[in-house]
Amino acid sequence: MTKRAAFICSLFLYLVCCPFAAAQGYERSLNDGWTFRMENGAAAQAVSFPHTWNAEDAVDDEPGYWRGAGWYERTVRIHDDLSGKKVFVRFEGANQEADLYVNGVHAGNHKGGYTAFVFDVSGLVHAGDNAFRIRVDNSHNDGIPPIGADFTFFGGVYRDVSLLFVPENHISVEHFASDGVYITTPMVAAEKASVQIETHLSIGRPEKKLLLEHVVLDPDGKQVAAVRQTVKKPSAFQIVKAELTVPAPRLWDVDSPELYTVVTRLLDKKGTLADSRRNTFGIRTFRFDPEKGFFLNGRPLKLIGTNRHQDFPGKGNAIPDEMHLRDVRLLKEMGGNFLRISHYPQDPLVSAECDRLGILACMEIPVVNRIGFAPDFTDNCVKMAREMVHQYFNHPSIVAWAYMNEVLLDLSPVESGEVAKEAYYSQVKACAATIDSALREADPSRPTMIPCDSERKKYKECGIGDIPDILAFNVYFGWYYGQFASLSPGLDKLHATFPGKALFISEYGADADARLHSFEPECGDYTCDYALLFHKNYFPVLQEKAYLAGATVWNLNDFHSETRGYAVPHFNCKGITRADRTPKDSYWMYKALLSKAPFLRIGGADWKIRGGQETGGACVQPVEVFATARSVELSLNGKSLGSRAVKDGCAQFDVPFKDGENVLEARGSDGAADLLRVDFRLVPEDLSKFREMSVLMGTRRYFEDRAGGQIWIPEQEYKPGSWGYVGGKRWFRKSGSHLRPAAKADIVGTELDPLFQTQRDSLQSFRADVPDGSYYVYLYLAELSSEEDERVFSVAINETTVLKELNMAAEYGRNTAVIERFPVDIEGGKGLRVDFIPSKGAPVLNAIRILKMK
């Protein structure tokens, strides 16, 4: 047996006999038992971490949300013997500036809301009770990114907090709040791989020598390499480097995410364990090629996945561990292989789960839309970049570090005259160069990336396009601008503008309210169907561009954005799942395209209440089935509707829905199957059987009111013996040079905003030839016009005036929900007639509901 083999054998026996729990360093949670109060004097309340104070006010009808300071207080009882120990408080995240006070003494300050940090409280705590106070401030600060962005800046201690007890001589926790151990694999071949380990030591007690050892375990937990080093007369902060060789490495890959483990141990000169760390890592190679895209372990791989924001309804960004894990699993189940962790570093569990599941990722610091002008802005950016890199260094899933998302999108400092364009561009470029240099210095093994908006000429003129290794672009042809047909040539122009630069599409998507549907989708209607059409047009184009490394959908989930209105106010709804993570049709489309296992889902899986006008005994509506199979057979209430070929992950059927429960069953040729029950509400062709009807005006949309158990159907023009509008035109919102079919304003006083965001303008009447009886007629109204417009009109039902000289803006305010209910008795076979009589401007109606009582 060689000396090296004998050492490895003895070290293995030592590890077995001395379990990892024997290490003197340990961690204790501080998540519970806190009292919280706002600095503005609000009453104190008991809270636990994670916590945010903006979970409710960021989604109410009052514009804005609290951005200020809050205080957390608790007594921390320490029973531990503190002799020979150092004590730290570790925060995984507090947004956005935090100060800690221990027993009345300021322990430290940290700026930046999305990376971890530690405060050394060794000289401040003692055995027994200790008073801890934390001040967190999410006020706007021009020195702390993000300055502005399309997401909510929740305030609070929204990730875990803990006490760390470590020996005076320990593996560093102070080095950017990391594990203090950094692992790279600079040489990878079939027969062996080199593993380089850099360990940062913190020495509080002088020693003549210390021992540092590393043991590498393969994915099965078997030891494959080990090394022990003597550290002579270590200094206060000592860096120790080691190199090992792993034979016949098992590569980390998206389909086989093989994870190795490095156990690092610090021992005193007698060999007594002082401290230890355990880190997983992967052995893989990757590269981004400007012409051929992305390569993993020597083979080309098109990256496809999503972005992700870290929030949830009712919780804000203070979400528990299991929700972070669920999001990554949703992406993996969809078949995605890439996650853009945007626009900031997220909970460590996210990248750890990417490692475990085989999902590649990039991570970025939150410089969004523009830079700040405070003297410390760039320094804070650099600190964030270094914290990000060192805290997430060992994750094999991460293949790029990013910064400055759409940094030239907000040019308000230039447009306001605060700074000349040339000077601003120069500042942006200098800031970018500084951040990029810091990233490369911290981690030479990974490329850097800047995600840009689609106005490529700005980034060329500014010069920041030359700085990173990869340029990413957020493209929205067919949503914010242009047409779907512009996507392919638009991508080619990006490629031509930045030759020799690796390219990635970091965002693409369209807003969709899961409650809204249309069989004639339009840009800006916020229906799931337009979003699905968007993704159907994008996916094949993105796949065919060999020079694109990949693309990520914006976004995995709908997420909080307080300033937004649209169909779901205070949320960006471009997610392919709802904010509660219920998948939309676009998610199922991607799963059908990307899944390697048989899969099938009937479209509109969460659209359980549907409706429409009866024609010939049924209402025929299209239904899509998403499947991996070559063909799909669909049955309705046990009767086959035939088989259809699957194209681009979808098969389409025309389904004759009957009134009441309709059971759809689908089966793919690969054996995958699905069943969907639909409660269909027919408006009878023979109105003598009429019961109720809910109609959206000025739109082609259907709206499912899930809370109220109602389906709202689109308007139609009146014909004798039926129902519908008489006269008028659809209202459209002006958006630059475009006309959009729905308002984007937050409608005050309702959670059913889509009922009020479309309208028929200048209509004369609404008629329904319903039978005699007693009815309730509900008129849904909102003033959507601009401030300079004034509208006054009256309403008569069957020649009786029910609203006289109505001025919605004056009486209720603009963009405010108004519901007027009128009891109506219909006699003599006259049916229902609602007339709109103008006095000033044109009458409008947003929606109408007719309910027969008896």
PDB file of N, CA and C in Angstrom, residues 485-551:
ATOM      1  N   ALA A 485     -44.488  38.314 -36.658  1.00  0.00           N
ATOM      2  CA  ALA A 485     -43.633  38.149 -37.836  1.00  0.00           C
ATOM      3  C   ALA A 485     -42.327  38.920 -37.718  1.00  0.00           C
ATOM      4  N   SER A 486     -42.284  39.881 -36.798  1.00  0.00           N
ATOM      5  CA  SER A 486     -41.062  40.681 -36.619  1.00  0.00           C
ATOM      6  C   SER A 486     -40.020  39.978 -35.765  1.00  0.00           C
ATOM      7  N   LEU A 487     -40.408  38.881 -35.102  1.00  0.00           N
ATOM      8  CA  LEU A 487     -39.491  38.232 -34.177  1.00  0.00           C
ATOM      9  C   LEU A 487     -38.247  37.696 -34.876  1.00  0.00           C
ATOM     10  N   SER A 488     -38.417  36.889 -35.907  1.00  0.00           N
ATOM     11  CA  SER A 488     -37.263  36.264 -36.558  1.00  0.00           C
ATOM     12  C   SER A 488     -36.285  37.290 -37.124  1.00  0.00           C
ATOM     13  N   PRO A 489     -36.746  38.251 -37.930  1.00  0.00           N
ATOM     14  CA  PRO A 489     -35.794  39.260 -38.407  1.00  0.00           C
ATOM     15  C   PRO A 489     -35.238  40.108 -37.277  1.00  0.00           C
ATOM     16  N   GLY A 490     -36.037  40.330 -36.227  1.00  0.00           N
ATOM     17  CA  GLY A 490     -35.540  41.104 -35.093  1.00  0.00           C
ATOM     18  C   GLY A 490     -34.384  40.416 -34.401  1.00  0.00           C
ATOM     19  N   LEU A 491     -34.468  39.095 -34.240  1.00  0.00           N
ATOM     20  CA  LEU A 491     -33.365  38.347 -33.637  1.00  0.00           C
ATOM     21  C   LEU A 491     -32.122  38.396 -34.524  1.00  0.00           C
ATOM     22  N   ASP A 492     -32.340  38.273 -35.818  1.00  0.00           N
ATOM     23  CA  ASP A 492     -31.197  38.325 -36.742  1.00  0.00           C
ATOM     24  C   ASP A 492     -30.496  39.679 -36.687  1.00  0.00           C
ATOM     25  N   LYS A 493     -31.271  40.739 -36.479  1.00  0.00           N
ATOM     26  CA  LYS A 493     -30.665  42.070 -36.354  1.00  0.00           C
ATOM     27  C   LYS A 493     -29.821  42.174 -35.086  1.00  0.00           C
ATOM     28  N   LEU A 494     -30.283  41.568 -34.002  1.00  0.00           N
ATOM     29  CA  LEU A 494     -29.480  41.554 -32.778  1.00  0.00           C
ATOM     30  C   LEU A 494     -28.166  40.838 -33.019  1.00  0.00           C
ATOM     31  N   HIS A 495     -28.244  39.715 -33.698  1.00  0.00           N
ATOM     32  CA  HIS A 495     -27.042  38.928 -33.989  1.00  0.00           C
ATOM     33  C   HIS A 495     -26.068  39.717 -34.864  1.00  0.00           C
ATOM     34  N   ALA A 496     -26.629  40.432 -35.845  1.00  0.00           N
ATOM     35  CA  ALA A 496     -25.770  41.210 -36.751  1.00  0.00           C
ATOM     36  C   ALA A 496     -25.179  42.434 -36.059  1.00  0.00           C
ATOM     37  N   THR A 497     -25.909  43.007 -35.109  1.00  0.00           N
ATOM     38  CA  THR A 497     -25.441  44.211 -34.417  1.00  0.00           C
ATOM     39  C   THR A 497     -24.296  43.910 -33.482  1.00  0.00           C
ATOM     40  N   PHE A 498     -24.281  42.706 -32.924  1.00  0.00           N
ATOM     41  CA  PHE A 498     -23.239  42.341 -31.957  1.00  0.00           C
ATOM     42  C   PHE A 498     -22.524  41.068 -32.408  1.00  0.00           C
ATOM     43  N   PRO A 499     -21.795  41.137 -33.513  1.00  0.00           N
ATOM     44  CA  PRO A 499     -21.095  39.948 -34.026  1.00  0.00           C
ATOM     45  C   PRO A 499     -20.037  39.475 -33.030  1.00  0.00           C
ATOM     46  N   GLY A 500     -19.901  38.177 -32.945  1.00  0.00           N
ATOM     47  CA  GLY A 500     -18.907  37.618 -32.032  1.00  0.00           C
ATOM     48  C   GLY A 500     -19.342  37.584 -30.586  1.00  0.00           C
ATOM     49  N   LYS A 501     -20.591  37.961 -30.321  1.00  0.00           N
ATOM     50  CA  LYS A 501     -21.094  37.981 -28.945  1.00  0.00           C
ATOM     51  C   LYS A 501     -22.129  36.867 -28.770  1.00  0.00           C
ATOM     52  N   ALA A 502     -21.959  36.059 -27.738  1.00  0.00           N
ATOM     53  CA  ALA A 502     -22.954  35.033 -27.433  1.00  0.00           C
ATOM     54  C   ALA A 502     -24.269  35.709 -27.075  1.00  0.00           C
ATOM     55  N   LEU A 503     -25.381  35.166 -27.574  1.00  0.00           N
ATOM     56  CA  LEU A 503     -26.694  35.782 -27.388  1.00  0.00           C
ATOM     57  C   LEU A 503     -27.647  34.836 -26.662  1.00  0.00           C
ATOM     58  N   PHE A 504     -28.515  35.451 -25.855  1.00  0.00           N
ATOM     59  CA  PHE A 504     -29.516  34.715 -25.092  1.00  0.00           C
ATOM     60  C   PHE A 504     -30.778  35.574 -25.025  1.00  0.00           C
ATOM     61  N   ILE A 505     -31.949  34.957 -25.099  1.00  0.00           N
ATOM     62  CA  ILE A 505     -33.201  35.693 -24.936  1.00  0.00           C
ATOM     63  C   ILE A 505     -33.647  35.502 -23.493  1.00  0.00           C
ATOM     64  N   SER A 506     -33.536  36.569 -22.721  1.00  0.00           N
ATOM     65  CA  SER A 506     -33.757  36.479 -21.276  1.00  0.00           C
ATOM     66  C   SER A 506     -35.208  36.685 -20.871  1.00  0.00           C
ATOM     67  N   GLU A 507     -36.027  37.284 -21.757  1.00  0.00           N
ATOM     68  CA  GLU A 507     -37.443  37.462 -21.445  1.00  0.00           C
ATOM     69  C   GLU A 507     -38.262  37.443 -22.725  1.00  0.00           C
ATOM     70  N   TYR A 508     -39.431  36.833 -22.658  1.00  0.00           N
ATOM     71  CA  TYR A 508     -40.476  36.969 -23.666  1.00  0.00           C
ATOM     72  C   TYR A 508     -41.766  36.465 -23.050  1.00  0.00           C
ATOM     73  N   GLY A 509     -42.883  37.112 -23.347  1.00  0.00           N
ATOM     74  CA  GLY A 509     -44.141  36.673 -22.769  1.00  0.00           C
ATOM     75  C   GLY A 509     -45.235  37.702 -22.959  1.00  0.00           C
ATOM     76  N   ALA A 510     -46.447  37.338 -22.584  1.00  0.00           N
ATOM     77  CA  ALA A 510     -47.616  38.206 -22.686  1.00  0.00           C
ATOM     78  C   ALA A 510     -48.477  38.016 -21.447  1.00  0.00           C
ATOM     79  N   ASP A 511     -49.058  39.110 -20.962  1.00  0.00           N
ATOM     80  CA  ASP A 511     -49.899  39.050 -19.773  1.00  0.00           C
ATOM     81  C   ASP A 511     -51.160  38.241 -20.039  1.00  0.00           C
ATOM     82  N   ALA A 512     -51.560  37.437 -19.062  1.00  0.00           N
ATOM     83  CA  ALA A 512     -52.776  36.635 -19.188  1.00  0.00           C
ATOM     84  C   ALA A 512     -53.412  36.448 -17.820  1.00  0.00           C
ATOM     85  N   ASP A 513     -54.672  36.863 -17.715  1.00  0.00           N
ATOM     86  CA  ASP A 513     -55.472  36.588 -16.535  1.00  0.00           C
ATOM     87  C   ASP A 513     -56.106  35.219 -16.742  1.00  0.00           C
ATOM     88  N   ALA A 514     -55.873  34.296 -15.834  1.00  0.00           N
ATOM     89  CA  ALA A 514     -56.366  32.922 -16.003  1.00  0.00           C
ATOM     90  C   ALA A 514     -57.884  32.848 -16.077  1.00  0.00           C
ATOM     91  N   ARG A 515     -58.556  33.908 -15.682  1.00  0.00           N
ATOM     92  CA  ARG A 515     -60.027  33.922 -15.731  1.00  0.00           C
ATOM     93  C   ARG A 515     -60.556  34.363 -17.090  1.00  0.00           C
ATOM     94  N   LEU A 516     -59.683  34.866 -17.959  1.00  0.00           N
ATOM     95  CA  LEU A 516     -60.099  35.435 -19.233  1.00  0.00           C
ATOM     96  C   LEU A 516     -59.754  34.511 -20.392  1.00  0.00           C
ATOM     97  N   HIS A 517     -60.705  34.354 -21.316  1.00  0.00           N
ATOM     98  CA  HIS A 517     -60.506  33.526 -22.499  1.00  0.00           C
ATOM     99  C   HIS A 517     -61.145  34.207 -23.709  1.00  0.00           C
ATOM    100  N   SER A 518     -60.675  33.832 -24.885  1.00  0.00           N
ATOM    101  CA  SER A 518     -61.268  34.337 -26.125  1.00  0.00           C
ATOM    102  C   SER A 518     -60.970  33.355 -27.248  1.00  0.00           C
ATOM    103  N   PHE A 519     -61.959  33.184 -28.128  1.00  0.00           N
ATOM    104  CA  PHE A 519     -61.736  32.364 -29.319  1.00  0.00           C
ATOM    105  C   PHE A 519     -61.323  33.218 -30.506  1.00  0.00           C
ATOM    106  N   GLU A 520     -61.230  34.529 -30.268  1.00  0.00           N
ATOM    107  CA  GLU A 520     -60.696  35.470 -31.244  1.00  0.00           C
ATOM    108  C   GLU A 520     -59.710  36.388 -30.517  1.00  0.00           C
ATOM    109  N   PRO A 521     -58.619  35.830 -30.024  1.00  0.00           N
ATOM    110  CA  PRO A 521     -57.723  36.607 -29.158  1.00  0.00           C
ATOM    111  C   PRO A 521     -57.078  37.780 -29.882  1.00  0.00           C
ATOM    112  N   GLU A 522     -56.845  38.862 -29.105  1.00  0.00           N
ATOM    113  CA  GLU A 522     -56.254  40.082 -29.626  1.00  0.00           C
ATOM    114  C   GLU A 522     -55.122  40.517 -28.716  1.00  0.00           C
ATOM    115  N   CYS A 523     -54.148  41.163 -29.295  1.00  0.00           N
ATOM    116  CA  CYS A 523     -53.047  41.697 -28.490  1.00  0.00           C
ATOM    117  C   CYS A 523     -53.602  42.703 -27.481  1.00  0.00           C
ATOM    118  N   GLY A 524     -53.275  42.504 -26.230  1.00  0.00           N
ATOM    119  CA  GLY A 524     -53.726  43.412 -25.186  1.00  0.00           C
ATOM    120  C   GLY A 524     -55.042  43.036 -24.565  1.00  0.00           C
ATOM    121  N   ASP A 525     -55.591  41.849 -24.880  1.00  0.00           N
ATOM    122  CA  ASP A 525     -56.863  41.468 -24.261  1.00  0.00           C
ATOM    123  C   ASP A 525     -56.680  40.702 -22.950  1.00  0.00           C
ATOM    124  N   TYR A 526     -55.434  40.344 -22.608  1.00  0.00           N
ATOM    125  CA  TYR A 526     -55.092  39.683 -21.344  1.00  0.00           C
ATOM    126  C   TYR A 526     -55.730  38.301 -21.199  1.00  0.00           C
ATOM    127  N   THR A 527     -56.075  37.677 -22.317  1.00  0.00           N
ATOM    128  CA  THR A 527     -56.641  36.335 -22.259  1.00  0.00           C
ATOM    129  C   THR A 527     -55.536  35.284 -22.287  1.00  0.00           C
ATOM    130  N   CYS A 528     -55.859  34.130 -21.709  1.00  0.00           N
ATOM    131  CA  CYS A 528     -54.930  33.003 -21.777  1.00  0.00           C
ATOM    132  C   CYS A 528     -54.695  32.579 -23.220  1.00  0.00           C
ATOM    133  N   ASP A 529     -55.695  32.813 -24.057  1.00  0.00           N
ATOM    134  CA  ASP A 529     -55.609  32.359 -25.439  1.00  0.00           C
ATOM    135  C   ASP A 529     -54.642  33.207 -26.259  1.00  0.00           C
ATOM    136  N   TYR A 530     -54.597  34.517 -25.980  1.00  0.00           N
ATOM    137  CA  TYR A 530     -53.604  35.321 -26.698  1.00  0.00           C
ATOM    138  C   TYR A 530     -52.203  34.975 -26.211  1.00  0.00           C
ATOM    139  N   ALA A 531     -52.051  34.779 -24.902  1.00  0.00           N
ATOM    140  CA  ALA A 531     -50.739  34.387 -24.382  1.00  0.00           C
ATOM    141  C   ALA A 531     -50.290  33.066 -24.995  1.00  0.00           C
ATOM    142  N   LEU A 532     -51.217  32.128 -25.142  1.00  0.00           N
ATOM    143  CA  LEU A 532     -50.881  30.845 -25.762  1.00  0.00           C
ATOM    144  C   LEU A 532     -50.473  31.056 -27.216  1.00  0.00           C
ATOM    145  N   LEU A 533     -51.196  31.907 -27.928  1.00  0.00           N
ATOM    146  CA  LEU A 533     -50.838  32.221 -29.309  1.00  0.00           C
ATOM    147  C   LEU A 533     -49.449  32.841 -29.386  1.00  0.00           C
ATOM    148  N   PHE A 534     -49.147  33.705 -28.430  1.00  0.00           N
ATOM    149  CA  PHE A 534     -47.825  34.327 -28.344  1.00  0.00           C
ATOM    150  C   PHE A 534     -46.744  33.250 -28.249  1.00  0.00           C
ATOM    151  N   HIS A 535     -46.906  32.337 -27.315  1.00  0.00           N
ATOM    152  CA  HIS A 535     -45.874  31.309 -27.111  1.00  0.00           C
ATOM    153  C   HIS A 535     -45.804  30.328 -28.279  1.00  0.00           C
ATOM    154  N   LYS A 536     -46.932  30.054 -28.904  1.00  0.00           N
ATOM    155  CA  LYS A 536     -46.918  29.193 -30.092  1.00  0.00           C
ATOM    156  C   LYS A 536     -46.093  29.818 -31.203  1.00  0.00           C
ATOM    157  N   ASN A 537     -46.145  31.122 -31.335  1.00  0.00           N
ATOM    158  CA  ASN A 537     -45.387  31.801 -32.375  1.00  0.00           C
ATOM    159  C   ASN A 537     -43.914  31.938 -32.029  1.00  0.00           C
ATOM    160  N   TYR A 538     -43.595  32.044 -30.748  1.00  0.00           N
ATOM    161  CA  TYR A 538     -42.210  32.278 -30.345  1.00  0.00           C
ATOM    162  C   TYR A 538     -41.371  31.003 -30.330  1.00  0.00           C
ATOM    163  N   PHE A 539     -41.937  29.919 -29.786  1.00  0.00           N
ATOM    164  CA  PHE A 539     -41.121  28.743 -29.515  1.00  0.00           C
ATOM    165  C   PHE A 539     -40.373  28.218 -30.746  1.00  0.00           C
ATOM    166  N   PRO A 540     -41.029  28.018 -31.879  1.00  0.00           N
ATOM    167  CA  PRO A 540     -40.280  27.455 -33.019  1.00  0.00           C
ATOM    168  C   PRO A 540     -39.200  28.391 -33.540  1.00  0.00           C
ATOM    169  N   VAL A 541     -39.440  29.699 -33.473  1.00  0.00           N
ATOM    170  CA  VAL A 541     -38.433  30.649 -33.944  1.00  0.00           C
ATOM    171  C   VAL A 541     -37.208  30.613 -33.044  1.00  0.00           C
ATOM    172  N   LEU A 542     -37.423  30.589 -31.741  1.00  0.00           N
ATOM    173  CA  LEU A 542     -36.307  30.540 -30.802  1.00  0.00           C
ATOM    174  C   LEU A 542     -35.510  29.246 -30.955  1.00  0.00           C
ATOM    175  N   GLN A 543     -36.203  28.165 -31.251  1.00  0.00           N
ATOM    176  CA  GLN A 543     -35.527  26.882 -31.412  1.00  0.00           C
ATOM    177  C   GLN A 543     -34.680  26.826 -32.676  1.00  0.00           C
ATOM    178  N   GLU A 544     -35.103  27.500 -33.714  1.00  0.00           N
ATOM    179  CA  GLU A 544     -34.420  27.363 -35.001  1.00  0.00           C
ATOM    180  C   GLU A 544     -33.172  28.227 -35.122  1.00  0.00           C
ATOM    181  N   LYS A 545     -33.008  29.200 -34.245  1.00  0.00           N
ATOM    182  CA  LYS A 545     -31.849  30.093 -34.333  1.00  0.00           C
ATOM    183  C   LYS A 545     -30.643  29.431 -33.661  1.00  0.00           C
ATOM    184  N   ALA A 546     -29.751  28.903 -34.471  1.00  0.00           N
ATOM    185  CA  ALA A 546     -28.608  28.157 -33.937  1.00  0.00           C
ATOM    186  C   ALA A 546     -27.706  29.030 -33.073  1.00  0.00           C
ATOM    187  N   TYR A 547     -27.641  30.333 -33.389  1.00  0.00           N
ATOM    188  CA  TYR A 547     -26.742  31.202 -32.643  1.00  0.00           C
ATOM    189  C   TYR A 547     -27.282  31.563 -31.258  1.00  0.00           C
ATOM    190  N   LEU A 548     -28.568  31.318 -31.008  1.00  0.00           N
ATOM    191  CA  LEU A 548     -29.135  31.598 -29.688  1.00  0.00           C
ATOM    192  C   LEU A 548     -28.782  30.472 -28.717  1.00  0.00           C
ATOM    193  N   ALA A 549     -28.175  30.847 -27.595  1.00  0.00           N
ATOM    194  CA  ALA A 549     -27.882  29.842 -26.575  1.00  0.00           C
ATOM    195  C   ALA A 549     -29.164  29.292 -25.969  1.00  0.00           C
ATOM    196  N   GLY A 550     -30.188  30.130 -25.898  1.00  0.00           N
ATOM    197  CA  GLY A 550     -31.442  29.677 -25.325  1.00  0.00           C
ATOM    198  C   GLY A 550     -32.357  30.838 -25.032  1.00  0.00           C
ATOM    199  N   ALA A 551     -33.431  30.555 -24.302  1.00  0.00           N
ATOM    200  CA  ALA A 551     -34.432  31.577 -24.000  1.00  0.00           C
ATOM    201  C   ALA A 551     -35.195  31.186 -22.744  1.00  0.00           C
TER     202      ALA A 551
END
